[in-house]
Amino acid sequence: MSAPDRSLIDALRSDRPTTSFEFFPPKDDEGEAQLWQTIADLEPLDPTFVSVTYGAGGTHQDRTIRVTERIARESSMKPVGHLTLVGQSTAEIENVLKQYLAAGVDHVLVLRGDPQGGPRAPWERHPEGMDHALELVELAARLGGLTVGVAAFPEGHPDAADREACADVLVSKAEAGAEFAITQLFFRASDYVDLVRRLDVRGCDLPVIPGIMPILNFSQVSRMAELSGAALPPEVLEQIEPLADDRAAVRAKGIELATQLCRDVLAAGAPGLHFMTLNRSKATREIFRSLRDEGLI
């Protein structure tokens, strides 16, 4: 087996910030057409990599794999395949990893994933599956040929006792073979900085890429934040809530706040930026252009 491609890890450990885009698996053919238009719009920005999520509750796995494989075949962009434990046996998960490798997708982001009943539902292990993302990291490491990334939680995972325990888990994933992490959405640079500091005091230099999602629709982002356990901080709410009935104003303020968050985490030493696009390109391109004009990316 050939050695894993090191270009992504090398980029994350270089002085120049990486950029990456995250998509979600479309539910139907119309949504897939929209996704491919977004991919076409963003490809000229030359991202370091792109990824396609596995879908809430482990749904849409087949479409995720198909889209990721097509990106590998038909675009110039490096795809990172997502994979969760939800509703799958260990044998099925191993088969997905082998399928990615066969398609030339040798970077994966492995997560436990949300329970099938939703992020706040109790976790239910597949009878022949696994309980923790750490086990998935270990499986990918045993299989070989893969560069493995994991999730990170600046405000702590909802199931973790506290942020210190959450940092301990992330260190364990790094020791098991994870080579980078991507955070869930967050809104305060200080939460990201605190997470990196907790890793540093544990002697772990895992590159942690901040996940950036601009507030474009107040109710949608509020709901996503509630489900994920990420708080909408008072300093954000006081700027967004008065605009809640004006979609254009919310969008403009959301882009302004997200752009400043990008500046702040880059100033704090973040190795790159991971934009959660929601399969639309315009807001991402606006933020990207501002940061590039400022020479930050």
Short mmCIF file of C-alpha atoms in Angstrom, two decimals:
data_model
loop_
_atom_site.label_atom_id
_atom_site.label_comp_id
_atom_site.label_asym_id
_atom_site.label_seq_id
_atom_site.Cartn_x
_atom_site.Cartn_y
_atom_site.Cartn_z
CA MET A 1 0.00 0.00 0.00
CA SER A 2 1.30 3.44 -0.93
CA ALA A 3 2.09 5.94 1.81
CA PRO A 4 -0.70 8.40 2.66
CA ASP A 5 -0.66 11.78 0.94
CA ARG A 6 0.91 14.26 3.38
CA SER A 7 0.06 17.46 1.51
CA LEU A 8 -2.91 18.41 3.70
CA ILE A 9 -1.03 17.91 6.96
CA ASP A 10 1.97 19.75 5.55
CA ALA A 11 -0.32 22.64 4.59
CA LEU A 12 -1.86 22.75 8.06
CA ARG A 13 1.59 22.94 9.60
CA SER A 14 2.82 25.64 7.24
CA ASP A 15 2.76 29.40 7.78
CA ARG A 16 -0.02 30.01 5.23
CA PRO A 17 -3.60 29.42 6.45
CA THR A 18 -5.55 26.70 4.70
CA THR A 19 -9.10 27.17 3.44
CA SER A 20 -11.73 24.49 3.07
CA PHE A 21 -15.44 24.16 2.35
CA GLU A 22 -18.02 21.82 3.83
CA PHE A 23 -21.13 20.64 2.01
CA PHE A 24 -24.00 18.43 3.12
CA PRO A 25 -25.52 15.53 1.16
CA PRO A 26 -28.49 16.73 -0.91
CA LYS A 27 -31.83 15.06 -0.34
CA ASP A 28 -32.87 14.86 -4.00
CA ASP A 29 -31.70 15.42 -7.55
CA GLU A 30 -32.61 19.12 -7.46
CA GLY A 31 -30.53 19.59 -4.34
CA GLU A 32 -27.66 17.72 -5.95
CA ALA A 33 -27.76 20.03 -8.96
CA GLN A 34 -27.58 23.02 -6.58
CA LEU A 35 -24.63 21.43 -4.79
CA TRP A 36 -22.68 20.93 -8.00
CA GLN A 37 -23.30 24.55 -8.96
CA THR A 38 -21.93 25.61 -5.56
CA ILE A 39 -18.91 23.37 -6.03
CA ALA A 40 -18.30 24.92 -9.45
CA ASP A 41 -18.56 28.42 -7.93
CA LEU A 42 -16.08 27.65 -5.16
CA GLU A 43 -13.51 25.57 -7.06
CA PRO A 44 -11.76 28.67 -8.52
CA LEU A 45 -10.96 29.75 -4.94
CA ASP A 46 -8.51 26.83 -4.82
CA PRO A 47 -9.40 25.42 -1.39
CA THR A 48 -6.98 23.14 0.41
CA PHE A 49 -9.77 20.57 0.68
CA VAL A 50 -13.54 20.13 0.69
CA SER A 51 -15.75 17.73 2.60
CA VAL A 52 -19.27 16.32 2.46
CA THR A 53 -21.02 15.55 5.74
CA TYR A 54 -22.63 12.21 6.46
CA GLY A 55 -26.05 13.66 7.20
CA ALA A 56 -27.95 14.00 10.45
CA GLY A 57 -28.53 10.69 12.18
CA GLY A 58 -26.37 8.90 9.63
CA THR A 59 -28.82 9.52 6.79
CA HIS A 60 -27.92 9.99 3.12
CA GLN A 61 -24.70 7.96 3.46
CA ASP A 62 -24.88 6.67 -0.11
CA ARG A 63 -25.25 10.14 -1.57
CA THR A 64 -22.40 11.42 0.62
CA ILE A 65 -20.06 8.71 -0.66
CA ARG A 66 -21.14 9.22 -4.27
CA VAL A 67 -20.66 13.00 -4.16
CA THR A 68 -17.28 12.66 -2.42
CA GLU A 69 -16.09 10.14 -5.01
CA ARG A 70 -17.26 12.39 -7.85
CA ILE A 71 -15.33 15.34 -6.40
CA ALA A 72 -12.24 13.12 -6.42
CA ARG A 73 -12.81 12.10 -10.04
CA GLU A 74 -14.09 15.26 -11.68
CA SER A 75 -12.65 18.25 -9.82
CA SER A 76 -9.26 19.63 -8.91
CA MET A 77 -10.19 19.73 -5.22
CA LYS A 78 -9.03 17.34 -2.52
CA PRO A 79 -12.06 15.61 -0.95
CA VAL A 80 -12.18 14.57 2.69
CA GLY A 81 -14.72 11.82 3.27
CA HIS A 82 -16.96 12.00 6.34
CA LEU A 83 -17.92 8.90 8.26
CA THR A 84 -19.98 8.33 11.43
CA LEU A 85 -20.81 5.34 13.59
CA VAL A 86 -24.57 5.88 13.46
CA GLY A 87 -26.64 2.85 12.53
CA GLN A 88 -23.77 0.83 11.09
CA SER A 89 -21.85 -2.27 12.04
CA THR A 90 -18.08 -2.21 12.28
CA ALA A 91 -17.90 -4.32 9.12
CA GLU A 92 -20.07 -1.82 7.22
CA ILE A 93 -17.93 1.09 8.42
CA GLU A 94 -14.75 -0.68 7.35
CA ASN A 95 -16.31 -1.25 3.93
CA VAL A 96 -17.01 2.49 3.57
CA LEU A 97 -13.38 3.26 4.41
CA LYS A 98 -12.23 0.77 1.77
CA GLN A 99 -14.69 2.28 -0.71
CA TYR A 100 -13.22 5.73 -0.13
CA LEU A 101 -9.69 4.40 -0.60
CA ALA A 102 -10.66 2.62 -3.83
CA ALA A 103 -12.07 5.91 -5.17
CA GLY A 104 -8.85 7.78 -4.37
CA VAL A 105 -10.26 9.47 -1.25
CA ASP A 106 -7.48 8.96 1.28
CA HIS A 107 -8.45 11.64 3.81
CA VAL A 108 -11.39 11.05 6.17
CA LEU A 109 -13.10 12.95 8.96
CA VAL A 110 -14.42 10.41 11.46
CA LEU A 111 -17.07 11.23 14.05
CA ARG A 112 -19.40 9.39 16.36
CA GLY A 113 -22.26 11.35 14.85
CA ASP A 114 -25.63 12.39 16.22
CA PRO A 115 -28.06 9.68 17.38
CA GLN A 116 -30.77 8.79 14.90
CA GLY A 117 -33.31 10.48 17.17
CA GLY A 118 -31.46 13.79 16.94
CA PRO A 119 -28.49 15.44 18.70
CA ARG A 120 -30.20 15.46 22.09
CA ALA A 121 -31.47 11.87 21.95
CA PRO A 122 -29.70 9.12 23.92
CA TRP A 123 -26.90 7.38 22.05
CA GLU A 124 -27.83 3.91 20.77
CA ARG A 125 -25.00 1.65 19.72
CA HIS A 126 -25.48 -0.59 16.70
CA PRO A 127 -25.49 -4.21 17.97
CA GLU A 128 -22.39 -4.93 15.90
CA GLY A 129 -21.00 -1.39 15.89
CA MET A 130 -18.96 0.99 18.00
CA ASP A 131 -19.66 3.58 20.68
CA HIS A 132 -16.96 6.21 20.31
CA ALA A 133 -15.15 8.10 17.56
CA LEU A 134 -11.89 6.97 19.15
CA GLU A 135 -12.68 3.41 18.03
CA LEU A 136 -13.23 4.66 14.50
CA VAL A 137 -9.87 6.45 14.54
CA GLU A 138 -8.24 3.19 15.66
CA LEU A 139 -10.03 1.25 12.89
CA ALA A 140 -8.89 3.70 10.21
CA ALA A 141 -5.33 3.56 11.56
CA ARG A 142 -5.33 -0.24 11.44
CA LEU A 143 -6.64 -0.21 7.88
CA GLY A 144 -3.81 2.08 6.78
CA GLY A 145 -3.40 4.42 3.84
CA LEU A 146 -5.66 7.09 5.37
CA THR A 147 -5.05 10.52 6.87
CA VAL A 148 -7.59 10.84 9.68
CA GLY A 149 -9.31 13.94 11.01
CA VAL A 150 -11.75 14.24 13.92
CA ALA A 151 -14.27 16.67 15.36
CA ALA A 152 -13.44 19.24 18.05
CA PHE A 153 -15.81 21.16 20.30
CA PRO A 154 -14.73 24.65 21.44
CA GLU A 155 -17.63 24.84 23.89
CA GLY A 156 -17.33 21.20 24.92
CA HIS A 157 -19.23 18.18 23.62
CA PRO A 158 -22.79 18.02 25.01
CA ASP A 159 -22.06 14.56 26.47
CA ALA A 160 -18.73 15.52 28.06
CA ALA A 161 -18.48 16.21 31.79
CA ASP A 162 -16.69 19.49 31.10
CA ARG A 163 -14.28 21.12 28.66
CA GLU A 164 -11.26 19.54 30.32
CA ALA A 165 -12.69 16.05 29.79
CA CYS A 166 -13.50 16.98 26.20
CA ALA A 167 -9.87 18.01 25.66
CA ASP A 168 -8.71 14.69 27.12
CA VAL A 169 -10.79 12.83 24.54
CA LEU A 170 -9.35 14.90 21.71
CA VAL A 171 -5.81 14.14 22.91
CA SER A 172 -6.69 10.42 22.98
CA LYS A 173 -7.84 10.63 19.37
CA ALA A 174 -4.56 12.26 18.39
CA GLU A 175 -2.60 9.55 20.20
CA ALA A 176 -4.65 6.93 18.32
CA GLY A 177 -3.70 8.38 14.94
CA ALA A 178 -5.82 11.47 14.23
CA GLU A 179 -3.72 14.16 12.50
CA PHE A 180 -6.10 17.10 12.35
CA ALA A 181 -9.40 18.29 13.79
CA ILE A 182 -12.25 20.50 12.60
CA THR A 183 -14.47 22.27 15.11
CA GLN A 184 -18.22 22.44 15.15
CA LEU A 185 -19.72 25.90 14.71
CA PHE A 186 -18.92 28.47 17.39
CA PHE A 187 -19.24 32.22 17.70
CA ARG A 188 -16.49 33.42 20.09
CA ALA A 189 -12.82 33.32 19.21
CA SER A 190 -12.04 32.95 22.91
CA ASP A 191 -13.69 29.51 22.96
CA TYR A 192 -11.45 28.35 20.13
CA VAL A 193 -8.36 29.81 21.79
CA ASP A 194 -9.23 28.09 25.07
CA LEU A 195 -9.57 24.73 23.32
CA VAL A 196 -6.16 25.04 21.68
CA ARG A 197 -4.67 26.11 25.01
CA ARG A 198 -6.10 23.03 26.72
CA LEU A 199 -4.46 20.84 24.10
CA ASP A 200 -1.18 22.71 24.42
CA VAL A 201 -0.94 22.20 28.17
CA ARG A 202 -1.42 18.48 27.51
CA GLY A 203 1.52 18.49 25.09
CA CYS A 204 -0.71 17.98 22.04
CA ASP A 205 -0.07 20.06 18.90
CA LEU A 206 -2.93 18.62 16.81
CA PRO A 207 -3.89 21.21 14.16
CA VAL A 208 -7.44 22.38 14.96
CA ILE A 209 -9.27 24.07 12.09
CA PRO A 210 -12.07 26.40 13.18
CA GLY A 211 -15.45 25.70 11.58
CA ILE A 212 -17.06 28.94 10.39
CA MET A 213 -20.79 29.33 9.74
CA PRO A 214 -22.11 32.86 9.16
CA ILE A 215 -25.53 33.71 10.57
CA LEU A 216 -27.61 34.24 7.44
CA ASN A 217 -30.96 33.15 8.83
CA PHE A 218 -31.47 33.86 12.52
CA SER A 219 -33.97 31.10 13.33
CA GLN A 220 -32.02 28.45 11.41
CA VAL A 221 -28.67 29.17 13.06
CA SER A 222 -30.30 29.52 16.48
CA ARG A 223 -31.81 26.08 16.06
CA MET A 224 -28.53 24.55 14.86
CA ALA A 225 -26.69 26.12 17.78
CA GLU A 226 -29.27 24.81 20.25
CA LEU A 227 -29.08 21.26 18.89
CA SER A 228 -25.28 21.19 18.80
CA GLY A 229 -24.82 22.69 22.23
CA ALA A 230 -23.08 25.77 20.83
CA ALA A 231 -24.38 28.91 22.51
CA LEU A 232 -25.31 32.10 20.74
CA PRO A 233 -23.38 34.44 23.06
CA PRO A 234 -24.99 37.61 24.43
CA GLU A 235 -22.58 39.80 22.47
CA VAL A 236 -23.81 38.16 19.25
CA LEU A 237 -27.48 38.11 20.22
CA GLU A 238 -27.49 41.82 21.07
CA GLN A 239 -26.36 42.58 17.51
CA ILE A 240 -28.56 40.06 15.69
CA GLU A 241 -31.85 39.98 17.62
CA PRO A 242 -32.89 43.58 16.87
CA LEU A 243 -32.57 42.70 13.17
CA ALA A 244 -34.43 39.39 13.34
CA ASP A 245 -37.35 40.58 11.17
CA ASP A 246 -35.08 41.99 8.45
CA ARG A 247 -33.50 39.10 6.54
CA ALA A 248 -31.14 41.33 4.55
CA ALA A 249 -29.92 43.07 7.69
CA VAL A 250 -29.42 39.75 9.50
CA ARG A 251 -27.43 38.45 6.56
CA ALA A 252 -25.22 41.54 6.39
CA LYS A 253 -24.54 41.50 10.12
CA GLY A 254 -23.95 37.73 10.07
CA ILE A 255 -21.32 38.08 7.35
CA GLU A 256 -19.70 40.95 9.25
CA LEU A 257 -19.52 38.90 12.46
CA ALA A 258 -18.23 35.78 10.69
CA THR A 259 -15.54 37.78 8.90
CA GLN A 260 -14.37 39.26 12.20
CA LEU A 261 -14.37 35.80 13.79
CA CYS A 262 -12.11 34.62 10.97
CA ARG A 263 -9.74 37.53 11.57
CA ASP A 264 -9.65 36.80 15.29
CA VAL A 265 -8.91 33.08 15.05
CA LEU A 266 -6.28 33.61 12.38
CA ALA A 267 -4.63 36.23 14.60
CA ALA A 268 -4.67 33.63 17.39
CA GLY A 269 -2.75 31.18 15.20
CA ALA A 270 -5.48 29.02 13.65
CA PRO A 271 -4.01 26.84 10.88
CA GLY A 272 -6.87 27.62 8.51
CA LEU A 273 -10.59 28.21 8.09
CA HIS A 274 -13.30 25.64 7.35
CA PHE A 275 -16.43 27.24 5.90
CA MET A 276 -19.75 25.44 6.44
CA THR A 277 -21.45 26.51 3.23
CA LEU A 278 -24.93 24.98 3.63
CA ASN A 279 -24.50 24.18 -0.09
CA ARG A 280 -24.63 27.86 -1.08
CA SER A 281 -21.59 29.78 -2.26
CA LYS A 282 -22.41 33.50 -2.19
CA ALA A 283 -21.83 34.27 1.52
CA THR A 284 -18.70 32.12 1.62
CA ARG A 285 -17.30 33.89 -1.42
CA GLU A 286 -18.02 37.30 0.14
CA ILE A 287 -16.17 36.42 3.35
CA PHE A 288 -13.36 34.75 1.42
CA ARG A 289 -12.92 37.80 -0.81
CA SER A 290 -12.74 40.18 2.16
CA LEU A 291 -10.11 38.07 3.90
CA ARG A 292 -8.08 37.63 0.72
CA ASP A 293 -8.20 41.37 0.00
CA GLU A 294 -6.77 41.90 3.49
CA GLY A 295 -3.98 39.40 2.76
CA LEU A 296 -5.12 37.04 5.51
CA ILE A 297 -5.65 33.96 3.31
#
